[in-house]
Short mmCIF file of C-alpha atoms in Angstrom, two decimals:
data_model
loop_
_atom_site.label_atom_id
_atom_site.label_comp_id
_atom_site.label_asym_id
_atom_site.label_seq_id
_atom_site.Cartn_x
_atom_site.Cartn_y
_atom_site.Cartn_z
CA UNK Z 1 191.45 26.45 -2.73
CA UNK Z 2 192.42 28.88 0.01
CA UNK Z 3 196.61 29.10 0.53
CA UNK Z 4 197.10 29.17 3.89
CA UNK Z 5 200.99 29.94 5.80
CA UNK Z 6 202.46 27.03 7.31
CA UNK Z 7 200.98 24.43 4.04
CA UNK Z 8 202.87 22.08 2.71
CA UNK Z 9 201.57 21.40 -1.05
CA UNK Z 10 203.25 19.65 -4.01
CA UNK Z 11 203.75 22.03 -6.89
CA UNK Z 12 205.70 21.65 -10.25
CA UNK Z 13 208.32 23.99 -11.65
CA UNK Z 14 207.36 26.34 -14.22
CA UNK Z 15 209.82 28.86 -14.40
CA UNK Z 16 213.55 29.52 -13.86
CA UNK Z 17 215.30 32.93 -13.15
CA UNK Z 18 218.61 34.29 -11.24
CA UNK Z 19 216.15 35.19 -8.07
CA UNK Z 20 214.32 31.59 -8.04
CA UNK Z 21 211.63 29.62 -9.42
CA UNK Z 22 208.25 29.51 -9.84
CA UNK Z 23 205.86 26.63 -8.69
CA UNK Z 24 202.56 25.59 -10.35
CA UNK Z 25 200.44 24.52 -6.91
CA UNK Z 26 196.49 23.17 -7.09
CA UNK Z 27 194.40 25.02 -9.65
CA UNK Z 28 197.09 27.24 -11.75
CA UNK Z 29 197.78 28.73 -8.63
CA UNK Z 30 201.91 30.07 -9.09
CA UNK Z 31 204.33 31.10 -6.17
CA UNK Z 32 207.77 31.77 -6.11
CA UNK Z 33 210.37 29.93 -4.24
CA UNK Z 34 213.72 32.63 -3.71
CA UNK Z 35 216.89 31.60 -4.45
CA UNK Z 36 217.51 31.85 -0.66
CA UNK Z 37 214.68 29.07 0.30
CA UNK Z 38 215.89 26.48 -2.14
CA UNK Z 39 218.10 24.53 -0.16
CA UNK Z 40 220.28 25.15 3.12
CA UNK Z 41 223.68 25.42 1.38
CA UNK Z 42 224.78 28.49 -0.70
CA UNK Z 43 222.90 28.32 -4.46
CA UNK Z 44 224.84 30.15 -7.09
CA UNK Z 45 222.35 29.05 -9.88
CA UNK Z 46 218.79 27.88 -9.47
CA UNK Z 47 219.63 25.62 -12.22
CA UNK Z 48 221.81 23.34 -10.56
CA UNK Z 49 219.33 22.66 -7.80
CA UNK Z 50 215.80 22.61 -10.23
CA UNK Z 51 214.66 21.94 -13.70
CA UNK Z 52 211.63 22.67 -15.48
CA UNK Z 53 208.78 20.60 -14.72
CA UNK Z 54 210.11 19.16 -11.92
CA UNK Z 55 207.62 18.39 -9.11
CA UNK Z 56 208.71 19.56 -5.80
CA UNK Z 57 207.28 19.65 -2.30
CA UNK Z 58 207.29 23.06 -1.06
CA UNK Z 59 205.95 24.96 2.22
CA UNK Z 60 203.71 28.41 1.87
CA UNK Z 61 206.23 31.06 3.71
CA UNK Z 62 203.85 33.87 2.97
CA UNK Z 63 201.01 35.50 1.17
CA UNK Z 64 201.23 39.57 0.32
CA UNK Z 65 197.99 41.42 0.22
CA UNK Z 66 198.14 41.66 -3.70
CA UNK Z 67 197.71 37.45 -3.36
CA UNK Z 68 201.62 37.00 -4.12
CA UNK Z 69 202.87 33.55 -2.78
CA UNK Z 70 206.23 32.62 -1.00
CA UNK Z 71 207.41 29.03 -1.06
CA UNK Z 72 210.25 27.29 0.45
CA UNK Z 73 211.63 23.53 0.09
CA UNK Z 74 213.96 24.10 2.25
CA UNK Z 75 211.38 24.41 5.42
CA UNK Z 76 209.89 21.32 3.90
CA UNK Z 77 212.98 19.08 5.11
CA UNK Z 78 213.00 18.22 8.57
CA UNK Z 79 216.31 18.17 10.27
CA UNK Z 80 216.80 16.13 13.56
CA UNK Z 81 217.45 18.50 16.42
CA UNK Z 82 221.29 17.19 16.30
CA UNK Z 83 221.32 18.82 12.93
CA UNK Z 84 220.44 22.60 13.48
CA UNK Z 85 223.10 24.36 13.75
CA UNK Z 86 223.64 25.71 17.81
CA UNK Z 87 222.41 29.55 18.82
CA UNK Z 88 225.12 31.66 19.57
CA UNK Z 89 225.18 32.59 23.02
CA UNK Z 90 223.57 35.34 24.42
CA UNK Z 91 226.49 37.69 26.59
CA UNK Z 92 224.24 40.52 27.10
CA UNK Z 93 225.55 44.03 26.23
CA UNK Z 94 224.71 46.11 23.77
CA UNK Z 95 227.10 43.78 21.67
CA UNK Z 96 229.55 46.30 20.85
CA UNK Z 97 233.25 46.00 22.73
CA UNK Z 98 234.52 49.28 24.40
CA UNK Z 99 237.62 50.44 22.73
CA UNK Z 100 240.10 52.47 24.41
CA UNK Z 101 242.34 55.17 22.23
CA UNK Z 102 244.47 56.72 25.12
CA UNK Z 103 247.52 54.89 23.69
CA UNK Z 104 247.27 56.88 19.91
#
């Protein structure tokens, strides 16, 4: 079974560390979900969000050239438009302010 980017698979969890977890997919294949791609709130420990052998719908984020997967089930969630947060706006500038120290 060829993991392709973009995938959404159902998986189970396998392992739990400080940096994420790590999903059984199809065929023994593992791949990590990060901390960071677990939900869209702050996670302080995996374990509050996941347990072992829990099954979990998760999205392939990536594939390294060594064959190293990256999950997320947080891109598995779709959020109404409404819901994502608004892009800052765009002032143009270099984005740093001028400041003047004449008056030192």
């Amino acid at each position: 079974m060829a993991i392709e980017v973009g995938t959404k698979l159902e998986g189970r969890v396998t392992g739990i560390t400080h940096f994420g977890a790590f999903v059984e997919l199809a065929e023994g294949v593992t791949g990590l979900v990060h901390i960071s791609e677990i939900a869209d709130n702050y996670v302080k420990d995996v374990n509050d969000h996941l347990k072992l052998e829990d099954k979990v719908t998760v999205k392939v984020i990536n594939v390294d050239k060594d064959g190293k997967i990256g999950l997320s089930i947080k891109q598995t969630i779709d959020k109404p438009v409404e819901e994502r947060p608004a892009r800052p706006e765009r002032t143009g500038g270099s984005g740093y302010q001028a400041v003047s120290y004449t008056h030192l």
